[in-house]
Amino acid sequence: AQSVTQLDSHVSVSEGTPVLLRCNYSSSYSPSLFWYVQHPNKGLQLLLKYTSAATLVKGINGFEAEFKKSETSFHLTKPSAHMSDAAEYFCVVSALSSGSARQLTFGSGTQLTVLP
Amino acid sequence: EAGVAQSPRYKIIEKRQSVAFWCNPISGHATLYWYQQILGQGPKLLIQFQNNGVVDDSQLPKDRFSAERLKGVDSTLKIQPAKLEDSAVYLCASSTLTGGWLGTEAFFGQGTRLTVV
């Protein structure tokens, strides 16, 4: 079975400063990993994904994440926060279940606040 | 391409009543998911279909929740009878089964916000 731990439920940064949202995962198999963003009253949107190619993954809107197998981490970063980045962010692991089906397991989410 | 469609967007019912949600996935997507997202929490998988067969319903409260995906296309999720703790956003998602499918993204609908009073 797999699981995802998002280490911070809330992160607050000032506009123009770096963003770091932390994610640790557990998986019995070699996983794929995703970051999704959810703006209020909007659907979940994919930011980026890791699928066993390059360990540093670039996504939309200037976000990137680094897969570190030794640390079982997949932290999301952005060099400079923008007001429009304020939203809920979810780390997701994709792995095979015991029944050989693909399972998507979500973390509990990190609420990002961007201060002017 | 058209996205995942869900209806209704909002629903308010009294406890012990029944309710149904509808989802139309992206055309050609074999896998369909229903998630429950309680306020302040991450989405939790309720049921997963591959074509019209169930591959995972281990977290579906089967005494009150049911779901079907006739003909492997659209799907309905039903709650009967509803409880106060069922208040949540119900998300539908779909994905393909093409090569490298562990890494294929799931596309989400906007969800149905259910309030049970």
XYZ file of N, CA and C in Angstrom:
699
model
N 0.851 -1.202 0.000
C 0.000 0.000 0.000
C 0.879 1.242 0.000
N 0.358 2.302 -0.551
C 1.130 3.544 -0.618
C 0.461 4.612 0.233
N 1.251 5.627 0.591
C 0.711 6.749 1.354
C 1.504 8.002 1.028
N 0.919 9.136 1.350
C 1.533 10.435 1.090
C 1.377 11.291 2.334
N 2.459 11.948 2.734
C 2.415 12.866 3.867
C 2.845 14.248 3.402
N 1.937 15.196 3.528
C 2.289 16.592 3.264
C 2.597 17.214 4.614
N 3.815 17.682 4.764
C 4.340 18.003 6.084
C 3.786 19.299 6.663
N 3.217 20.153 5.846
C 2.682 21.425 6.320
C 1.243 21.576 5.846
N 0.329 21.810 6.753
C -1.056 22.025 6.341
C -1.259 23.451 5.821
N -0.455 24.385 6.309
C -0.540 25.771 5.857
C 0.866 26.324 5.664
N 1.058 27.057 4.565
C 2.309 27.764 4.301
C 1.953 29.186 3.888
N 2.644 30.144 4.487
C 2.394 31.542 4.181
C 3.705 32.182 3.729
N 3.696 32.842 2.562
C 4.885 33.503 2.040
C 4.497 34.891 1.548
N 5.484 35.743 1.425
C 5.264 37.062 0.843
C 5.444 36.987 -0.671
N 4.707 37.812 -1.367
C 4.825 37.855 -2.826
C 6.276 38.141 -3.221
N 6.772 37.365 -4.197
C 8.141 37.554 -4.650
C 9.166 36.708 -3.929
N 8.771 36.023 -2.870
C 9.713 35.152 -2.131
C 9.509 33.702 -2.558
N 10.495 32.827 -2.246
C 10.384 31.429 -2.704
C 9.293 30.658 -1.969
N 8.786 29.639 -2.673
C 7.780 28.740 -2.122
C 8.378 27.342 -1.996
N 8.117 26.686 -0.857
C 8.509 25.296 -0.648
C 7.342 24.569 0.000
N 6.785 23.586 -0.708
C 5.728 22.738 -0.167
C 6.284 21.314 -0.109
N 6.249 20.719 1.092
C 6.949 19.458 1.302
C 6.022 18.249 1.214
N 6.555 17.189 0.610
C 5.791 15.955 0.418
C 6.719 14.759 0.583
N 6.320 13.809 1.420
C 7.001 12.533 1.537
C 6.031 11.418 1.161
N 6.537 10.379 0.553
C 5.675 9.296 0.094
C 6.190 7.953 0.602
N 5.301 6.992 0.567
C 5.654 5.610 0.865
C 4.985 4.738 -0.182
N 5.765 3.847 -0.797
C 5.209 2.974 -1.828
C 6.016 1.694 -1.905
N 5.322 0.585 -2.069
C 5.996 -0.704 -2.205
C 6.631 -0.873 -3.575
N 6.134 -0.119 -4.541
C 6.623 -0.238 -5.911
C 7.195 1.105 -6.338
N 7.876 1.114 -7.469
C 8.396 2.361 -8.004
C 7.224 3.233 -8.441
N 7.007 4.345 -7.775
C 5.773 5.109 -8.035
C 5.946 6.192 -9.102
N 4.833 6.677 -9.552
C 4.790 7.971 -10.217
C 4.202 8.952 -9.223
N 4.586 10.204 -9.339
C 4.156 11.221 -8.378
C 3.655 12.451 -9.110
N 2.655 13.083 -8.525
C 2.026 14.255 -9.131
C 1.864 15.346 -8.072
N 1.809 16.577 -8.551
C 1.308 17.690 -7.754
C 0.109 18.282 -8.496
N -1.003 18.433 -7.751
C -2.200 19.085 -8.271
C -2.458 20.353 -7.462
N -3.104 21.330 -8.102
C -3.503 22.563 -7.428
C -5.021 22.695 -7.513
N -5.605 23.224 -6.436
C -7.056 23.412 -6.392
C -7.352 24.839 -5.937
N -7.828 25.657 -6.860
C -8.277 26.996 -6.502
C -9.715 26.922 -6.015
N -10.150 27.878 -5.191
C -11.513 27.835 -4.638
C -12.564 27.674 -5.722
N -13.447 26.726 -5.486
C -14.562 26.459 -6.402
C -14.118 26.077 -7.815
N -12.902 25.581 -7.909
C -12.406 25.112 -9.201
C -12.023 23.635 -9.070
N -11.879 22.981 -10.219
C -11.448 21.592 -10.215
C -9.959 21.467 -9.963
N -9.514 20.242 -9.734
C -8.090 19.967 -9.537
C -7.359 20.050 -10.874
N -6.225 20.753 -10.867
C -5.444 20.945 -12.079
C -4.043 20.391 -11.867
N -3.545 19.636 -12.849
C -2.212 19.080 -12.747
C -1.152 20.175 -12.892
N -0.208 20.207 -11.926
C 0.934 21.131 -12.005
C 2.120 20.468 -12.695
N 2.428 19.248 -12.262
C 3.563 18.521 -12.829
C 3.497 17.063 -12.401
N 4.334 16.234 -13.074
C 4.371 14.820 -12.703
C 5.765 14.247 -12.877
N 6.080 13.249 -12.058
C 7.320 12.489 -12.153
C 6.966 11.066 -12.557
N 7.657 10.572 -13.625
C 7.353 9.222 -14.117
C 8.615 8.438 -14.398
N 9.623 8.538 -13.541
C 10.877 7.778 -13.586
C 11.816 8.228 -14.692
N 11.625 9.400 -15.238
C 12.588 9.960 -16.185
C 13.495 10.919 -15.393
N 13.561 12.174 -15.767
C 14.389 13.139 -15.052
C 13.865 13.339 -13.634
N 14.768 13.425 -12.672
C 14.329 13.572 -11.283
C 13.885 14.992 -10.964
N 14.346 15.972 -11.736
C 13.877 17.348 -11.569
C 12.824 17.604 -12.632
N 11.633 17.886 -12.171
C 10.492 18.015 -13.075
C 10.007 19.456 -13.082
N 9.830 19.991 -14.257
C 9.292 21.358 -14.382
C 7.823 21.282 -14.752
N 7.038 22.180 -14.141
C 5.610 22.186 -14.397
C 5.135 23.532 -14.902
N 3.848 23.754 -14.774
C 3.272 25.007 -15.242
C 3.469 26.110 -14.214
N 3.369 27.343 -14.683
C 3.399 28.524 -13.809
C 4.677 28.634 -12.983
N 5.793 28.107 -13.490
C 7.077 28.280 -12.827
C 7.369 27.321 -11.690
N 6.481 26.363 -11.443
C 6.706 25.377 -10.394
C 7.616 24.257 -10.871
N 8.366 23.695 -9.932
C 9.149 22.502 -10.219
C 9.235 21.647 -8.959
N 9.594 20.373 -9.158
C 9.706 19.455 -8.035
C 10.860 18.499 -8.302
N 11.500 18.048 -7.230
C 12.616 17.127 -7.350
C 12.293 15.820 -6.653
N 12.416 14.716 -7.389
C 12.203 13.386 -6.835
C 13.510 12.918 -6.202
N 13.449 12.597 -4.892
C 14.624 12.085 -4.193
C 14.265 10.740 -3.583
N 14.717 9.676 -4.257
C 14.344 8.336 -3.821
C 14.905 8.026 -2.440
N 16.139 8.453 -2.164
C 16.781 8.148 -0.891
C 16.053 8.789 0.289
N 15.387 9.911 0.011
C 14.648 10.612 1.055
C 13.141 10.376 0.940
N 12.720 9.616 -0.035
C 11.288 9.399 -0.364
C 10.531 10.719 -0.317
N 11.087 11.714 -1.017
C 10.465 13.034 -1.019
C 10.193 13.522 -2.436
N 9.268 14.446 -2.546
C 8.901 15.052 -3.830
C 8.403 16.460 -3.526
N 9.300 17.315 -3.081
C 8.943 18.673 -2.647
C 8.707 19.590 -3.841
N 7.732 20.473 -3.705
C 7.349 21.423 -4.752
C 7.956 22.788 -4.438
N 8.568 23.419 -5.431
C 9.180 24.724 -5.221
C 8.826 25.685 -6.343
N 8.952 26.968 -6.015
C 8.820 28.038 -7.001
C 9.708 29.176 -6.534
N 10.520 29.746 -7.419
C 11.491 30.754 -6.973
C 10.841 32.035 -6.435
N 9.703 32.412 -7.011
C 9.102 33.690 -6.652
C 7.585 33.562 -6.668
N 6.964 33.725 -5.502
C 5.516 33.539 -5.391
C 4.757 34.718 -5.989
N 3.613 34.379 -6.578
C 2.698 35.382 -7.131
C 1.370 35.265 -6.405
N 0.662 36.377 -6.335
C -0.623 36.361 -5.624
C -1.552 35.270 -6.153
N -1.474 35.016 -7.460
C -2.375 34.025 -8.065
C -2.008 32.585 -7.686
N -0.870 32.391 -6.982
C -0.490 31.041 -6.546
C -1.244 30.606 -5.296
N -1.946 31.527 -4.646
C -2.681 31.179 -3.437
C -3.756 30.148 -3.762
N -3.651 28.968 -3.143
C -4.548 27.855 -3.449
C -4.191 26.692 -2.536
N -4.898 25.561 -2.724
C -4.588 24.324 -2.009
C -3.794 23.431 -2.953
N -2.740 22.829 -2.438
C -1.867 21.989 -3.251
C -1.869 20.561 -2.699
N -1.972 19.596 -3.614
C -2.025 18.190 -3.219
C -0.911 17.408 -3.897
N -0.208 16.621 -3.082
C 0.781 15.666 -3.587
C 0.077 14.324 -3.744
N 0.319 13.639 -4.851
C -0.402 12.405 -5.170
C 0.591 11.344 -5.613
N 0.429 10.124 -5.098
C 1.268 9.009 -5.528
C 0.426 8.045 -6.349
N 1.013 7.563 -7.422
C 0.360 6.597 -8.308
C 1.177 5.313 -8.280
N 0.541 4.234 -7.846
C 1.271 2.970 -7.747
C 0.284 1.829 -7.912
N 0.840 0.631 -8.073
C -0.004 -0.540 -8.219
C -0.546 -0.966 -6.861
N -1.823 -1.315 -6.852
C -2.403 -1.872 -5.637
C -2.097 -3.367 -5.579
N -2.502 -3.988 -4.491
C -2.282 -5.429 -4.362
C -3.055 -6.198 -5.418
N -4.112 -5.578 -5.913
C -4.909 -6.212 -6.955
C -4.476 -5.843 -8.359
N -3.293 -5.221 -8.475
C -2.703 -4.836 -9.766
C -3.468 -3.736 -10.476
N -4.307 -3.010 -9.761
C -4.946 -1.831 -10.340
C -4.100 -0.614 -9.996
N -4.212 0.445 -10.828
C -3.467 1.667 -10.526
C -4.250 2.449 -9.484
N -3.605 2.824 -8.374
C -4.237 3.618 -7.326
C -3.621 4.998 -7.285
N -4.469 6.002 -7.127
C -4.030 7.369 -6.900
C -4.359 7.723 -5.464
N -3.330 8.015 -4.675
C -3.533 8.331 -3.260
C -3.097 9.771 -3.004
N -4.005 10.553 -2.414
C -3.760 11.968 -2.163
C -3.192 12.212 -0.773
N -2.353 13.247 -0.670
C -2.001 13.780 0.631
C -3.144 14.630 1.166
N -2.962 15.138 2.368
C -4.034 15.902 3.021
C -4.089 17.352 2.561
N -3.103 17.778 1.782
C -3.142 19.111 1.210
C -2.346 20.136 1.999
N -1.843 21.157 1.290
C -1.178 22.306 1.888
C -1.831 23.568 1.348
N -2.350 24.386 2.250
C -2.958 25.658 1.859
C -1.872 26.723 1.779
N -1.664 27.255 0.584
C -0.649 28.296 0.385
C -1.309 29.668 0.400
N -0.819 30.529 1.286
C -1.257 31.922 1.348
C -0.116 32.804 0.873
N -0.420 33.751 -0.009
C 0.596 34.681 -0.505
C 0.237 36.084 -0.025
N 1.122 36.660 0.748
C 0.886 37.976 1.340
C 1.448 39.075 0.438
N 0.727 40.197 0.330
C 1.232 41.285 -0.534
C 2.454 41.972 0.060
N -10.180 19.286 -26.139
C -11.111 18.197 -25.864
C -11.984 18.603 -24.672
N -13.196 18.061 -24.620
C -14.080 18.354 -23.510
C -13.531 17.679 -22.266
N -13.776 18.349 -21.119
C -13.278 17.812 -19.861
C -14.264 16.850 -19.235
N -14.012 16.509 -17.970
C -14.915 15.645 -17.213
C -16.113 16.484 -16.768
N -17.298 16.012 -17.087
C -18.510 16.745 -16.742
C -19.180 16.103 -15.542
N -19.604 16.925 -14.587
C -20.333 16.436 -13.425
C -21.580 17.281 -13.215
N -22.606 16.632 -12.713
C -23.800 17.370 -12.314
C -24.496 16.649 -11.178
N -25.239 17.380 -10.330
C -25.290 18.838 -10.295
C -24.025 19.424 -9.676
N -23.872 20.728 -9.678
C -22.738 21.359 -9.014
C -22.945 21.460 -7.513
N -24.182 21.687 -7.121
C -24.510 21.837 -5.701
C -25.797 21.065 -5.400
N -25.862 20.523 -4.185
C -27.068 19.812 -3.763
C -27.187 19.919 -2.252
N -28.389 20.269 -1.807
C -28.690 20.317 -0.378
C -29.846 19.370 -0.132
N -29.654 18.427 0.794
C -30.713 17.478 1.120
C -30.797 17.322 2.639
N -31.906 16.753 3.077
C -32.036 16.447 4.490
C -31.498 15.044 4.757
N -31.048 14.826 5.995
C -30.543 13.486 6.333
C -31.654 12.466 6.125
N -31.217 11.285 5.746
C -32.084 10.143 5.429
C -32.697 10.219 4.026
N -32.506 11.348 3.336
C -32.946 11.392 1.949
C -31.904 10.715 1.052
N -32.261 10.529 -0.214
C -31.320 9.951 -1.174
C -30.879 11.010 -2.170
N -29.739 10.766 -2.792
C -29.192 11.717 -3.763
C -28.355 10.940 -4.775
N -28.284 11.472 -5.993
C -27.478 10.842 -7.044
C -26.644 11.883 -7.754
N -25.436 11.502 -8.093
C -24.522 12.365 -8.827
C -24.181 11.676 -10.154
N -23.957 12.506 -11.149
C -23.662 11.978 -12.490
C -22.305 12.469 -12.962
N -21.599 11.605 -13.702
C -20.300 11.958 -14.235
C -20.163 11.432 -15.656
N -19.689 12.305 -16.549
C -19.355 11.886 -17.906
C -17.862 12.105 -18.113
N -17.078 11.044 -18.236
C -15.623 11.208 -18.334
C -15.204 11.698 -19.718
N -13.932 11.938 -19.857
C -13.383 12.303 -21.166
C -13.513 11.103 -22.100
N -13.905 11.372 -23.323
C -14.131 10.310 -24.288
C -12.892 9.432 -24.461
N -13.096 8.114 -24.361
C -11.998 7.183 -24.557
C -11.233 6.817 -23.296
N -11.529 7.484 -22.190
C -10.839 7.162 -20.944
C -11.451 5.911 -20.313
N -10.619 4.893 -20.113
C -11.118 3.616 -19.608
C -11.340 3.630 -18.097
N -10.552 4.435 -17.389
C -10.609 4.413 -15.924
C -11.402 5.606 -15.410
N -12.314 5.343 -14.495
C -13.135 6.393 -13.884
C -13.057 6.245 -12.367
N -12.872 7.370 -11.689
C -12.738 7.398 -10.236
C -13.821 8.298 -9.624
N -14.306 7.900 -8.462
C -15.120 8.774 -7.615
C -14.352 8.997 -6.312
N -14.158 10.266 -5.974
C -13.489 10.644 -4.739
C -14.452 11.444 -3.860
N -14.269 11.332 -2.559
C -14.971 12.161 -1.586
C -13.952 13.095 -0.942
N -14.247 14.398 -0.967
C -13.351 15.368 -0.344
C -14.105 16.131 0.739
N -13.820 15.787 1.979
C -14.399 16.489 3.119
C -13.592 17.760 3.349
N -14.267 18.808 3.768
C -13.637 20.118 3.945
C -12.371 20.002 4.787
N -11.260 20.527 4.237
C -10.006 20.523 4.971
C -9.186 19.257 4.822
N -9.664 18.314 4.007
C -8.961 17.041 3.824
C -8.647 16.816 2.349
N -7.751 15.876 2.088
C -7.479 15.485 0.718
C -8.556 14.538 0.204
N -8.717 14.450 -1.106
C -9.702 13.523 -1.669
C -9.413 12.073 -1.268
N -10.491 11.347 -0.967
C -10.394 9.940 -0.610
C -11.133 9.125 -1.664
N -10.465 8.092 -2.188
C -11.076 7.268 -3.232
C -12.256 6.485 -2.667
N -13.394 6.582 -3.351
C -14.556 5.779 -2.997
C -14.616 4.527 -3.869
N -14.499 4.712 -5.174
C -14.616 3.585 -6.090
C -13.886 3.908 -7.378
N -13.335 2.855 -7.988
C -12.586 2.990 -9.231
C -13.082 1.948 -10.215
N -13.432 2.402 -11.413
C -13.869 1.524 -12.490
C -12.798 1.443 -13.571
N -12.696 0.272 -14.175
C -11.921 0.128 -15.393
C -12.899 -0.407 -16.435
N -13.172 0.424 -17.445
C -14.291 0.184 -18.357
C -15.553 0.070 -17.502
N -16.317 -0.999 -17.558
C -17.530 -1.038 -16.729
C -17.383 -1.960 -15.531
N -16.135 -2.379 -15.221
C -15.905 -3.233 -14.063
C -15.269 -2.483 -12.910
N -15.602 -2.893 -11.683
C -15.052 -2.278 -10.482
C -13.691 -2.901 -10.170
N -12.660 -2.050 -10.001
C -11.349 -2.575 -9.640
C -10.982 -2.263 -8.190
N -11.666 -1.301 -7.584
C -11.391 -0.967 -6.181
C -12.598 -0.265 -5.595
N -13.237 -0.875 -4.636
C -14.333 -0.216 -3.889
C -14.161 -0.466 -2.405
N -12.920 -0.635 -1.983
C -12.627 -1.009 -0.602
C -13.020 0.068 0.413
N -13.102 1.332 -0.022
C -13.447 2.400 0.913
C -14.854 2.943 0.668
N -15.638 2.256 -0.096
C -17.015 2.665 -0.347
C -17.915 2.118 0.758
N -18.647 2.982 1.468
C -19.589 2.486 2.497
C -20.787 1.831 1.820
N -20.677 0.546 1.626
C -21.618 -0.134 0.743
C -23.031 -0.255 1.320
N -23.174 0.032 2.618
C -24.527 -0.013 3.176
C -25.359 1.179 2.718
N -24.699 2.234 2.246
C -25.470 3.420 1.836
C -25.049 3.989 0.483
N -23.857 3.675 0.040
C -23.335 4.206 -1.227
C -23.376 3.100 -2.295
N -23.722 3.502 -3.508
C -23.627 2.585 -4.640
C -23.194 3.373 -5.867
N -22.576 2.688 -6.799
C -22.129 3.347 -8.028
C -22.204 2.360 -9.169
N -22.457 2.889 -10.342
C -22.453 2.043 -11.526
C -21.883 2.802 -12.701
N -21.389 2.044 -13.653
C -20.841 2.626 -14.877
C -21.297 1.741 -16.035
N -22.514 1.999 -16.451
C -23.102 1.205 -17.513
C -22.404 1.503 -18.831
N -22.145 0.464 -19.608
C -21.551 0.583 -20.937
C -20.157 1.203 -20.905
N -19.555 1.284 -19.729
C -18.177 1.760 -19.647
C -17.975 3.217 -19.992
N -19.036 4.012 -19.916
C -18.895 5.439 -20.253
C -19.241 6.259 -19.014
N -20.442 6.821 -18.968
C -20.767 7.685 -17.827
C -21.109 6.850 -16.599
N -21.155 7.538 -15.465
C -21.314 6.855 -14.186
C -22.228 7.655 -13.267
N -22.898 6.937 -12.361
C -23.680 7.580 -11.315
C -23.235 7.062 -9.962
N -23.233 7.937 -8.994
C -22.947 7.611 -7.601
C -24.178 7.975 -6.790
N -24.657 7.047 -5.970
C -25.870 7.275 -5.201
C -25.590 7.096 -3.725
N -26.280 7.907 -2.928
C -26.235 7.785 -1.478
C -27.671 7.631 -0.987
N -27.911 6.552 -0.220
C -29.261 6.317 0.283
C -29.206 5.411 1.508
N -29.562 5.885 2.685
C -29.922 7.255 3.032
C -28.699 8.087 3.397
N -28.797 9.384 3.205
C -27.663 10.258 3.504
C -27.565 10.537 5.004
N -26.322 10.732 5.458
C -26.049 11.115 6.827
C -25.368 12.487 6.828
N -25.367 13.123 7.987
C -24.747 14.444 8.090
C -23.270 14.392 7.664
N -22.579 13.286 8.022
C -21.148 13.199 7.728
C -20.848 12.966 6.250
N -21.883 12.822 5.423
C -21.678 12.694 3.986
C -21.497 14.053 3.308
N -21.667 15.126 4.062
C -21.448 16.463 3.501
C -20.001 16.567 3.037
N -19.819 16.854 1.765
C -18.486 16.830 1.157
C -18.611 17.256 -0.300
N -17.458 17.373 -0.954
C -17.438 17.528 -2.404
C -17.135 16.163 -3.008
N -17.927 15.763 -3.974
C -17.734 14.473 -4.648
C -17.120 14.747 -6.017
N -15.934 14.225 -6.190
C -15.143 14.475 -7.395
C -15.122 13.246 -8.282
N -15.299 13.471 -9.547
C -15.146 12.413 -10.539
C -13.895 12.704 -11.353
N -13.159 11.668 -11.694
C -11.955 11.828 -12.506
C -11.872 10.680 -13.498
N -11.111 10.895 -14.569
C -10.907 9.819 -15.540
C -9.472 9.845 -16.047
N -9.011 8.694 -16.517
C -7.662 8.604 -17.081
C -7.608 7.484 -18.107
N -6.540 7.482 -18.887
C -6.380 6.487 -19.933
C -5.645 5.268 -19.401
N -5.565 4.247 -20.231
C -4.812 3.041 -19.891
C -3.707 2.810 -20.901
N -3.210 3.901 -21.488
C -2.175 3.751 -22.501
C -0.843 3.400 -21.844
N 0.161 3.159 -22.667
C 1.472 2.753 -22.179
C 2.030 3.693 -21.127
N 2.711 3.126 -20.139
C 3.217 3.968 -19.069
C 2.095 4.497 -18.213
N 1.078 3.685 -18.033
C -0.156 4.206 -17.479
C -0.053 4.597 -16.016
N 0.952 4.110 -15.297
C 1.117 4.570 -13.924
C 1.361 6.072 -13.876
N 1.957 6.593 -14.963
C 2.290 8.006 -14.980
C 1.293 8.871 -15.700
N 0.177 8.278 -16.151
C -0.805 9.111 -16.830
C -1.616 9.886 -15.806
N -1.878 11.138 -16.129
C -2.587 11.961 -15.162
C -4.064 11.636 -15.170
N -4.709 11.941 -14.071
C -6.154 11.872 -13.991
C -6.704 13.279 -14.182
N -7.786 13.365 -14.942
C -8.448 14.642 -15.192
C -9.691 14.703 -14.309
N -9.853 15.817 -13.623
C -10.929 15.939 -12.645
C -12.041 16.858 -13.122
N -13.257 16.512 -12.764
C -14.378 17.415 -12.921
C -14.392 18.452 -11.806
N -15.336 19.372 -11.877
C -15.395 20.446 -10.882
C -16.028 20.002 -9.579
N -16.644 18.831 -9.593
C -17.188 18.291 -8.359
C -18.618 18.697 -8.085
N -19.239 17.931 -7.199
C -20.577 18.235 -6.684
C -20.449 18.473 -5.196
N -20.863 19.655 -4.775
C -20.822 19.969 -3.337
C -22.137 19.552 -2.709
N -22.085 18.560 -1.827
C -23.275 18.058 -1.138
C -23.308 18.574 0.288
N -24.442 19.127 0.664
C -24.680 19.530 2.045
C -25.871 18.743 2.568
N -25.654 18.019 3.657
C -26.723 17.251 4.302
C -27.101 17.976 5.588
N -28.378 18.338 5.701
C -28.835 19.101 6.880
C -29.829 18.296 7.710
